[in-house]
XYZ file of C-alpha atoms in Angstrom:
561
model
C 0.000 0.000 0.000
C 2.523 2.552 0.955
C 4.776 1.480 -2.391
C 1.780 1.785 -4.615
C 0.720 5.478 -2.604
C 3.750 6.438 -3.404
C 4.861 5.545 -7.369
C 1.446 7.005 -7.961
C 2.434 10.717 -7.510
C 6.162 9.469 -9.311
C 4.426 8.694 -12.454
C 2.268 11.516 -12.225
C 5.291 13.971 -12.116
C 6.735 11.788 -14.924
C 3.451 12.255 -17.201
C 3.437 15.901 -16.407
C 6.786 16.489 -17.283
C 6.301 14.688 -20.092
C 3.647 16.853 -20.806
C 5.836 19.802 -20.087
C 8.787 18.858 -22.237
C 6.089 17.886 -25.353
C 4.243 21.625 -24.798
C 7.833 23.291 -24.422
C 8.997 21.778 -27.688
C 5.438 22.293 -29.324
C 5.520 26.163 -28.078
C 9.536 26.010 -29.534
C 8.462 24.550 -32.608
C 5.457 27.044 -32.745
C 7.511 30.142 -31.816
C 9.934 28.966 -34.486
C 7.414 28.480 -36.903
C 5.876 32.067 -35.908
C 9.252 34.372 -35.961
C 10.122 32.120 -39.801
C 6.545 33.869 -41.284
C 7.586 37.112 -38.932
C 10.863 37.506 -41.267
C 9.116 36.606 -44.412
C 6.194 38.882 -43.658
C 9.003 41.219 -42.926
C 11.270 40.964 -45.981
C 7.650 41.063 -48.463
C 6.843 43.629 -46.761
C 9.950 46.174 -47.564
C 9.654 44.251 -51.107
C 6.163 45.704 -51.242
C 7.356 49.119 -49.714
C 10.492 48.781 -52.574
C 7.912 48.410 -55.072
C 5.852 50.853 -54.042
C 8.892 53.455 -54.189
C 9.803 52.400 -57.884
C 6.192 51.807 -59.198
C 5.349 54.432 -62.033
C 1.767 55.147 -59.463
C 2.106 57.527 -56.559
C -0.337 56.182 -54.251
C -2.277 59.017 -51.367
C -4.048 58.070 -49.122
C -6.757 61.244 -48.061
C -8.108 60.958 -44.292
C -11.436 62.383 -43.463
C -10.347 64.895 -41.742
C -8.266 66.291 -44.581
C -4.607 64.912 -43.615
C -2.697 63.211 -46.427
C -0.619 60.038 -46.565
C 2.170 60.442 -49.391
C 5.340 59.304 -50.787
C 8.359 61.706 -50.564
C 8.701 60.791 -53.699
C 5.635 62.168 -54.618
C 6.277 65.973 -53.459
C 9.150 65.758 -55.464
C 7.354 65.106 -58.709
C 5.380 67.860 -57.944
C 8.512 69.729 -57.433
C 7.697 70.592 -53.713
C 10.402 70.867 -51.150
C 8.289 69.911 -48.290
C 6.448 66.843 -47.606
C 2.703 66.996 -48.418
C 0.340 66.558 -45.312
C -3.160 68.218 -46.729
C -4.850 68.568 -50.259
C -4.124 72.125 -49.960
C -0.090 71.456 -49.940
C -0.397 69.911 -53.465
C -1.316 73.867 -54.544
C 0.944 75.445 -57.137
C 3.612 77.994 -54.871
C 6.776 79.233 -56.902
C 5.902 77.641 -60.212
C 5.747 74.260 -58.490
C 2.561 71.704 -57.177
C -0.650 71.590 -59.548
C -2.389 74.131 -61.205
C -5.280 76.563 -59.066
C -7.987 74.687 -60.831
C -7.184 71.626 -60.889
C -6.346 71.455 -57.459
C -10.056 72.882 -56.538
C -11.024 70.190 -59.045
C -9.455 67.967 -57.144
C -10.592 68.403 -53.834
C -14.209 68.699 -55.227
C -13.594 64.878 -56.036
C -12.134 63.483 -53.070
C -15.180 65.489 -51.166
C -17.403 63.790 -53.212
C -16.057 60.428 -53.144
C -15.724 60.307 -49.394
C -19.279 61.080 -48.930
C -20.573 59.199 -51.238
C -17.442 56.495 -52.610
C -18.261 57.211 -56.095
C -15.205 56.918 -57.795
C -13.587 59.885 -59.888
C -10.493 60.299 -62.718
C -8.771 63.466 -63.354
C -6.014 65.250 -66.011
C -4.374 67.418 -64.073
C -1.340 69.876 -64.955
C 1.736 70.772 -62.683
C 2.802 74.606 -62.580
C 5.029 75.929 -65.163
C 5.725 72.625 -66.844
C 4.348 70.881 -69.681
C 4.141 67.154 -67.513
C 0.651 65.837 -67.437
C -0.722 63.262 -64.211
C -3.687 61.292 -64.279
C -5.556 60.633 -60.828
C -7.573 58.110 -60.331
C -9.888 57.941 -56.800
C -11.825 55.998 -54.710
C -13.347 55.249 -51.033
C -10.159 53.215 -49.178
C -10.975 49.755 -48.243
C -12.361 49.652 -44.440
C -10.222 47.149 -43.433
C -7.392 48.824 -43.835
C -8.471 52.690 -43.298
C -11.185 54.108 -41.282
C -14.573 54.920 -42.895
C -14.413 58.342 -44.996
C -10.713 57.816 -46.526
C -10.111 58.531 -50.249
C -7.640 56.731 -51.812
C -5.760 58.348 -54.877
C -3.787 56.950 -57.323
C -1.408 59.731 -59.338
C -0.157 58.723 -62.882
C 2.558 60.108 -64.732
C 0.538 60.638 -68.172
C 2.324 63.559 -70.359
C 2.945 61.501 -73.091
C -0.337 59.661 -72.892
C -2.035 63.250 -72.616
C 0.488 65.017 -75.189
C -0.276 62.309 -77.525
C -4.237 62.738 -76.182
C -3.842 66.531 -77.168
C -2.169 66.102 -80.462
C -4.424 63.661 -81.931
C -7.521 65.630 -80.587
C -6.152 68.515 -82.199
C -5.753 66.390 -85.398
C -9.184 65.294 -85.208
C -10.380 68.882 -84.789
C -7.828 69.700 -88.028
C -9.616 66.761 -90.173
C -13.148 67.847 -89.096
C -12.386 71.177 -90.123
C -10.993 70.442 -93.106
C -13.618 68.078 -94.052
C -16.379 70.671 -93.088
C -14.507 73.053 -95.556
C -14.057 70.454 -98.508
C -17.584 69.137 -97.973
C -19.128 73.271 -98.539
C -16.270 73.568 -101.494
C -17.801 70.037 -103.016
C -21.077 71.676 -102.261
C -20.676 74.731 -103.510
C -18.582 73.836 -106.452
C -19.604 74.951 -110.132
C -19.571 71.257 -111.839
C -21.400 68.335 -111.082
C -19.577 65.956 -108.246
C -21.240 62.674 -107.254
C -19.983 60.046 -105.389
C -21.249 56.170 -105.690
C -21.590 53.500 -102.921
C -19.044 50.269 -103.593
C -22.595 49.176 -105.445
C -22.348 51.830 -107.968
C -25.798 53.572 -106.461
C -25.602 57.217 -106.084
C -24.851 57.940 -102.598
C -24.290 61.577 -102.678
C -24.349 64.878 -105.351
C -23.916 68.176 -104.943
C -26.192 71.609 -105.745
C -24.230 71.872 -109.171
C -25.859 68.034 -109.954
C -29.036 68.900 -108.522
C -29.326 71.925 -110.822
C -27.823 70.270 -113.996
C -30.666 67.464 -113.707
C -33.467 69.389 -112.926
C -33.792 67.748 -109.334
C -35.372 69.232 -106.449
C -32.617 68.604 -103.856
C -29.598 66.190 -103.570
C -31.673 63.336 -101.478
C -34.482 63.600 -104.496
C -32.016 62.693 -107.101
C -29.678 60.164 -104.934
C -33.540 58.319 -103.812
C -34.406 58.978 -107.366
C -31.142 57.335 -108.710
C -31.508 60.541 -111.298
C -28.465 60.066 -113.841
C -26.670 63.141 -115.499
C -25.410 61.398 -118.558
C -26.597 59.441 -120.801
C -25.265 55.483 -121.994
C -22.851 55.467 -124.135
C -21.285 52.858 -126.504
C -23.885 50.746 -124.707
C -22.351 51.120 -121.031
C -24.303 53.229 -119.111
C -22.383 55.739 -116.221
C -22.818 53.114 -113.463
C -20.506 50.725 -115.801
C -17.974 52.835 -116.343
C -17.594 53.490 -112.850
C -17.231 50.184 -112.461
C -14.506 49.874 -114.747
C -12.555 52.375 -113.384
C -12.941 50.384 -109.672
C -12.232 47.015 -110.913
C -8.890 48.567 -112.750
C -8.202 51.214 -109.642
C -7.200 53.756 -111.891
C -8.799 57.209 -112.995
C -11.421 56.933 -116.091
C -11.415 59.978 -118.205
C -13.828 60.600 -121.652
C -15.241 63.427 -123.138
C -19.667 62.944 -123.312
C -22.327 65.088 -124.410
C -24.957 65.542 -122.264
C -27.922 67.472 -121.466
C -26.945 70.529 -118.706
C -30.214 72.803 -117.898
C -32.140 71.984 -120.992
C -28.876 72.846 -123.525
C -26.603 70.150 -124.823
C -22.842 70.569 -123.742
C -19.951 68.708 -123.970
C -18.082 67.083 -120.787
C -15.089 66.115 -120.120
C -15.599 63.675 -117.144
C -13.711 61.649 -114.281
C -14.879 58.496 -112.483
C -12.151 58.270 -109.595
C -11.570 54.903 -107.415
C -12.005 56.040 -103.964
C -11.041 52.053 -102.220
C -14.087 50.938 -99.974
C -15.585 54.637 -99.961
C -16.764 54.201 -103.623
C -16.319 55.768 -106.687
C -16.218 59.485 -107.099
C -17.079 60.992 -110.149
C -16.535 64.987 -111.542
C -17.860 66.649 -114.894
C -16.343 69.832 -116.378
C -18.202 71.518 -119.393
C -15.754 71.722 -121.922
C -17.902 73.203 -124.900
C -16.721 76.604 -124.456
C -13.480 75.217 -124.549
C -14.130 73.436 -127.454
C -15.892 76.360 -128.921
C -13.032 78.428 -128.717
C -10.505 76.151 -130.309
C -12.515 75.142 -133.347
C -12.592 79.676 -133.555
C -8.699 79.614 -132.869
C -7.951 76.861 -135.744
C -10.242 78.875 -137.999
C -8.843 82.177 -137.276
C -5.320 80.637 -137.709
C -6.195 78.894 -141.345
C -7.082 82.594 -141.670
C -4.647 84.436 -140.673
C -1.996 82.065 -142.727
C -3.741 82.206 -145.309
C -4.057 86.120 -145.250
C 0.038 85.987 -144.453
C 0.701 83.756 -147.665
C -1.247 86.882 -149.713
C 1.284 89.395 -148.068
C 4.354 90.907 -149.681
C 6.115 90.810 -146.564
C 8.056 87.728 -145.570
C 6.286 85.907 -142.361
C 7.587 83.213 -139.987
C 6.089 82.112 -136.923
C 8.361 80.163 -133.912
C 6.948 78.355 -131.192
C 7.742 77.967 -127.677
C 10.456 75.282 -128.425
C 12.309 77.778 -130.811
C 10.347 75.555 -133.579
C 9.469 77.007 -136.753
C 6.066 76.362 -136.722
C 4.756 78.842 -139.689
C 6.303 80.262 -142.894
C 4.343 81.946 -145.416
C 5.394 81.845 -149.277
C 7.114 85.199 -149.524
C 9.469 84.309 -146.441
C 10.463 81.134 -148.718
C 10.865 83.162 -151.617
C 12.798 86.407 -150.013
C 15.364 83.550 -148.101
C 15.580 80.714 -150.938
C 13.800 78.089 -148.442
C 12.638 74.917 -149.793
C 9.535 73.727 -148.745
C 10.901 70.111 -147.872
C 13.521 71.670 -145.407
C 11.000 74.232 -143.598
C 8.478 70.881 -143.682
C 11.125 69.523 -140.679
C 10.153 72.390 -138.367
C 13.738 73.690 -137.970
C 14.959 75.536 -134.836
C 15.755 79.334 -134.987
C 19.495 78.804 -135.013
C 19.421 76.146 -137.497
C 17.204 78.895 -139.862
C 19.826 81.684 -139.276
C 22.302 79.824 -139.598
C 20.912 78.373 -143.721
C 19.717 82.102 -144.183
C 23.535 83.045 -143.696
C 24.381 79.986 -145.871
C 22.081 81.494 -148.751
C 23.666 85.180 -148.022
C 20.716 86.458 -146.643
C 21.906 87.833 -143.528
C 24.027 90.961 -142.908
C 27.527 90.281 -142.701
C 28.875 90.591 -139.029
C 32.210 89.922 -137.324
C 31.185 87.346 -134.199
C 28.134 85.494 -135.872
C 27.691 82.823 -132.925
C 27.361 85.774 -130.879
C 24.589 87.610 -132.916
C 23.152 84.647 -133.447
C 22.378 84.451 -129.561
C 21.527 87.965 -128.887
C 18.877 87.348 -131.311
C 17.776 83.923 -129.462
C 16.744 86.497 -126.483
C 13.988 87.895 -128.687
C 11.722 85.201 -127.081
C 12.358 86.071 -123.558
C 12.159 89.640 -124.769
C 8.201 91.644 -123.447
C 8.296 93.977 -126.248
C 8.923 93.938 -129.926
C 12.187 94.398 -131.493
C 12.787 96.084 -134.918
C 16.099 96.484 -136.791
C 17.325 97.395 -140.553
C 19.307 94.368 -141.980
C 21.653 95.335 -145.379
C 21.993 92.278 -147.268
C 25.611 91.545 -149.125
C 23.430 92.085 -152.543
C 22.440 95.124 -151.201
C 18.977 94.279 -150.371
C 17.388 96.256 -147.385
C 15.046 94.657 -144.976
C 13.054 95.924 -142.123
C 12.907 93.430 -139.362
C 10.470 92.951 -136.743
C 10.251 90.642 -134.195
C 6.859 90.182 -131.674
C 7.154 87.468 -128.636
C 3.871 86.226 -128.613
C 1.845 85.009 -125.603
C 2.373 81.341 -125.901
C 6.554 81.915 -125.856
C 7.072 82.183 -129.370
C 7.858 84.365 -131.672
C 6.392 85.887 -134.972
C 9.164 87.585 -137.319
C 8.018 90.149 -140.357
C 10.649 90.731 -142.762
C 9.558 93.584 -145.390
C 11.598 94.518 -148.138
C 12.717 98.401 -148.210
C 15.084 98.044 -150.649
C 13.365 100.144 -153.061
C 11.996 102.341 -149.947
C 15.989 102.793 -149.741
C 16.898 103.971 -152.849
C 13.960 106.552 -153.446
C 15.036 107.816 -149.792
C 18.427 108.302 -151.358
C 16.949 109.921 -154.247
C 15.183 111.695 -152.415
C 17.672 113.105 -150.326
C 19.892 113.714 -153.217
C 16.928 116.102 -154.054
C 16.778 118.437 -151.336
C 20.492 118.714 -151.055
C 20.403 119.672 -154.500
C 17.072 122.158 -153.806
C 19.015 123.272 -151.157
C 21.770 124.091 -152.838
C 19.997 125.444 -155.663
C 17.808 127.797 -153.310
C 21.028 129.051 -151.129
C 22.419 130.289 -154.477
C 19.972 132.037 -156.213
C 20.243 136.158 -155.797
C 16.482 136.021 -155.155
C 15.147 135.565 -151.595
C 12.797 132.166 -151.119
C 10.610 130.875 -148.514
C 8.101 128.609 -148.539
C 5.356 128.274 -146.091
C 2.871 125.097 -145.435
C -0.529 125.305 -145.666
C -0.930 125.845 -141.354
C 0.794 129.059 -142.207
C 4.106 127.998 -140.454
C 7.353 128.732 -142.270
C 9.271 125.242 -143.614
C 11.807 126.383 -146.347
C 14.041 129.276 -146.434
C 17.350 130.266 -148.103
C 19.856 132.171 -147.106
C 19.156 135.207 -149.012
C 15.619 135.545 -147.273
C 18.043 135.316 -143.496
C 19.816 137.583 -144.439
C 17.658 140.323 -146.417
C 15.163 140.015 -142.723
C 18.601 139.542 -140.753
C 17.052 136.575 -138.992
C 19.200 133.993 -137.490
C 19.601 130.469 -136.902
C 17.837 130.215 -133.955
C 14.688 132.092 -134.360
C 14.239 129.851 -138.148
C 15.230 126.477 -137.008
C 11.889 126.712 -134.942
C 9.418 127.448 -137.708
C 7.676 129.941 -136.640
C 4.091 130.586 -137.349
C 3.260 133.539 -140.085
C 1.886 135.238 -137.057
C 4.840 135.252 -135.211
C 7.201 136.044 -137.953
C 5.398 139.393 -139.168
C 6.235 140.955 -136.020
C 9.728 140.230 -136.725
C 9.824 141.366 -140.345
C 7.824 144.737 -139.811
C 11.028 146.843 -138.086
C 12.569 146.005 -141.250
C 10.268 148.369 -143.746
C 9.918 152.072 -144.326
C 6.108 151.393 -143.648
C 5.745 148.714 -140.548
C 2.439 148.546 -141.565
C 2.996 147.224 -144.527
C 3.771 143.940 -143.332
C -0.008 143.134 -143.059
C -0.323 143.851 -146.442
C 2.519 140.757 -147.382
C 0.804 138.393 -144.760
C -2.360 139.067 -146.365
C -1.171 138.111 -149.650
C 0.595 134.762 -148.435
C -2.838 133.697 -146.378
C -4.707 134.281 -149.804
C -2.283 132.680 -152.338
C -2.497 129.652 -149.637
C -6.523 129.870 -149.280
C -7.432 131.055 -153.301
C -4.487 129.305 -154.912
C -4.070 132.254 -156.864
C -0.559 134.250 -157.316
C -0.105 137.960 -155.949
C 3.038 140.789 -156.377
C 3.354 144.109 -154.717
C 5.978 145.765 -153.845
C 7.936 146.761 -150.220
C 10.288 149.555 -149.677
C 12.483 149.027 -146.710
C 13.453 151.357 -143.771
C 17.318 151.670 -145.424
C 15.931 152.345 -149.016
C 15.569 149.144 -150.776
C 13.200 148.084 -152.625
C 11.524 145.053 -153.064
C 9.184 143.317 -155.726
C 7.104 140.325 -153.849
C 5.258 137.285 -155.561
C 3.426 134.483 -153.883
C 2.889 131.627 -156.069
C 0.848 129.033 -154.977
C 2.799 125.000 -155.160
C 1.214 121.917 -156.048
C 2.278 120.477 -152.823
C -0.603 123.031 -150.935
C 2.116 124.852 -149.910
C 3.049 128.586 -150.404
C 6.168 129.629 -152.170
C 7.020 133.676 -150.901
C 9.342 135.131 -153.465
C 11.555 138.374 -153.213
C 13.387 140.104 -155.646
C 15.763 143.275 -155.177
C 14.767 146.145 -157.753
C 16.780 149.052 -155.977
C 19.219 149.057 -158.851
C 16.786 149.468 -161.461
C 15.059 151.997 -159.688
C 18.016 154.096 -159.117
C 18.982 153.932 -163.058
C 15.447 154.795 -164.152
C 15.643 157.737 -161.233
C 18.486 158.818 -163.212
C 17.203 158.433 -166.960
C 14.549 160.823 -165.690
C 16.753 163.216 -164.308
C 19.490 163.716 -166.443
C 19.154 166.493 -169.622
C 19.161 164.984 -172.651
C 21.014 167.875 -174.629
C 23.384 168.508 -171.742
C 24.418 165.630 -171.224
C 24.741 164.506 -174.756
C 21.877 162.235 -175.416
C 20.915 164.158 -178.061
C 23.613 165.762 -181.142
C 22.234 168.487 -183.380
């Protein structure tokens, strides 16, 4: 009994500290177990905080009683030297922190969302920079923050919002742009259409409506109203379709019916891809008009040039001759096989120098090419060319409008030598007035004196200077009155060289001067309309009949008994 009392309490200690040891290794093993997901907690934890740090996302956390949680980090992207701790710290201060509106923007939104947790995203814009950041908000998870925290999310988005920006602005540009080329289509003179991928009229403009006789554009696209007619059996539908199954332009000239008046078109169907076929018609029949007037006139006009004496050749743009009329071939020796091959203006002066038909000159290649600068020449050249046979020939050259140039070469020899003869004439009449002992002057028919010798200068004592001016009869009496004993007399020669000139009928009287001469006057009327004014000297005369009458016969021995 007292063995058994007393292994009982043994073995109890034995179980208990058995117990012990199993709950001390268990709480070992447990505290082991605890501290192992401790340090991994721990080190995910400062992973999580690293990754937080270097995430492209600032995250803020907004309390509701205005305090903020934020990255350092964060300030500094805002360019703030101090840490933020309210909404109102992320203000803009020294051209740093977001912009004055946004910011109120801002805090409107977190208000909002931690009253009611609807969620919010913002563009926002930092002071004096062109970065962009994109917020994104909402209530903060209970479990983690009290009830009435925001949670903010901050995105670096300037190129996201630059690129935003850019392509809005593009869009704006295009609608624009559109807007304009849709009125120009609109308002355009000619007929535009444009046709589904199904060749059905899709759209027209007011030029089509008009040209058709349609009310408005959606009348004649519902109407399927045509503007021109088939042709060759393919009707404008087909040939649309031709030019989208080739994808290239189609372009024909049509007649068709514009406003009641047939007209010819000239007329596009362009591939468009998937949009369709588009499809423009210009009225050409003016156009047309005028040519078939411009081909006539020119058949006329050459064949008014071949009548001409004068030589004609016309050059176009290209230096080409593109025109010669018969006497050019004629005056230059040209055969008509050789001008046929449309030769270039230096290759024609060059065989009109071969047939000695152009002047002879020291440096040809280098008159050759002043004369190639006719064509860039704006007005019309003309210049005198003396053959080596002597021939004379007025040349003219005229740039015309198109680049060319139209040459007229007229023949002056003969002009030339009656010029000569002329001229040989009046030196001679000249001469042959200057030396006659009567005085001569000749006055036109305006009464203005053109032809004096020097006998008349002289017997007036007029020079140079007061002749060389022609002066008018009126002006000359004055000049010629001093001169006679009578200075009234002078009205009484004026009046006889106005009547000669207006009758045509010769007068005489007679003028004594101031110094004794005297004078017999004629004015003979010339074939010419002019007036010739003749004066002849009769004071020697006089003074021998003077003393015929005043000598004595008997005395002086006339008379012998």
């Amino acid at each position: 009994m007292t063995m058994t009392g007393t292994g009982l309490p043994i073995a109890l200690i034995g179980i208990l500290m058995a117990l012990w040891l199993i709950g001390a290794a268990v709480a070992i093993w447990t505290g082991l177990s605890m501290r192992s997901r401790a340090s991994k907690l721990l080190r995910q934890s400062t992973r999580l905080d690293r990754l937080l740090e270097t995430a492209p996302a600032f995250p803020v956390v907004v309390h509701s009683d205005g305090r903020v949680e934020a990255p350092e980090r964060f300030a500094r992207t805002l360019g703030l030297d101090e840490p933020v701790g309210s909404l109102a710290d992320l203000g803009g201060r020294n051209n740093a922190g977001l912009a004055q509106m946004d910011l109120a923007e801002l805090e409107t939104k977190v208000r909002e969302t931690q009253r009611t947790g609807k969620g919010f995203t913002l563009h926002l814009a930092i002071e004096a920079s062109n970065r962009r950041l994109t917020v994104v908000g909402n209530i903060a998870d209970n479990v983690i923050y009290p009830i009435g925290t925001a949670s903010l999310w901050f995105f670096d988005s300037t190129e996201n919002v630059q690129e935003l920006e850019r392509r809005t602005r593009e869009a704006d540009e295009a609608r624009s742009a559109f807007a304009a080329l849709a009125g120009l289509i609109e308002a355009a003179p000619i007929p535009i259409w444009l046709r589904q991928p199904d060749l059905k009229l899709h759209f027209v403009n007011h030029a089509y409506v008009e040209a058709v006789g349609g009310t408005d554009g959606g009348q004649v696209v519902d109407d399927g109203v045509e503007l021109l007619e088939p042709e060759n059996g393919k009707g404008a539908a087909e040939y649309a379709a031709e030019a989208a199954t080739e994808n290239a332009q189609n372009e024909r000239i049509v007649s068709a019916t514009l406003k009641g008046e047939r007209r010819q078109l000239r007329v596009f169907d362009i591939p468009l891809g998937a949009s369709g076929v588009a499809g423009l018609a210009i009225d050409v029949q003016d156009l047309i008009d005028t040519k078939s007037e411009l081909r006539k006139l020119s058949e006329a006009q050459r064949d008014l040039l071949n009548f001409m004496s004068a030589g004609v050749a016309q050059f176009d743009a290209r230096h080409g001759l593109s025109f010669a009329n018969l006497p050019f071939q004629s005056m230059f020796s040209f055969r008509d096989q050789w001008l046929s091959e449309k030769p270039e203006f230096a290759r024609v002066l060059d065989r009109m120098r071969e047939n000695g038909k152009l002047p002879e000159v020291r440096d040809f290649p280098a008159w050759r090419k002043t004369r190639e600068e006719w064509f860039r020449t704006a007005e019309p050249t003309e210049e005198n060319w003396l053959l080596p046979d002597g021939t004379h020939l007025r040349v003219l050259a005229q740039p015309i409008p198109d680049g060319g140039l139209l040459m007229i070469f007229e023949d002056r020899t003969e002009q030339a030598q009656l010029a000569r003869a002329r001229d040989i004439l009046l030196r001679v009449r000249t001469a042959t007035f200057d030396n006659l002992f009567e005085a001569i002057a000749v006055f036109s028919a305006d009464g203005r004196l053109s032809i004096w010798n020097r006998i008349f200068a002289e017997t007036w004592q007029l020079g140079d200077d007061q002749l060389i001016k022609h002066p008018r009869l009126d002006e000359l009496l004055p000049l010629l009155a001093g001169h006679l004993e009578k200075p009234t007399q002078i009205n009484v020669l004026g009046e006889m060289i106005r009547m000669t000139s207006s009758n045509r009928a010769q007068r005489q009287s007679e003028a004594i001067f101031a110094d004794g001469r005297m004078f017999r006057i004629a004015t003979v009327p010339l074939p010419d309309g002019n007036t010739l004014f003749n004066m002849l000297e009769l004071s020697d005369r006089s003074k021998m009949k003077q003393a015929l009458l005043d000598a004595d016969p008997i005395k002086d021995g006339f008379f012998t008994k």
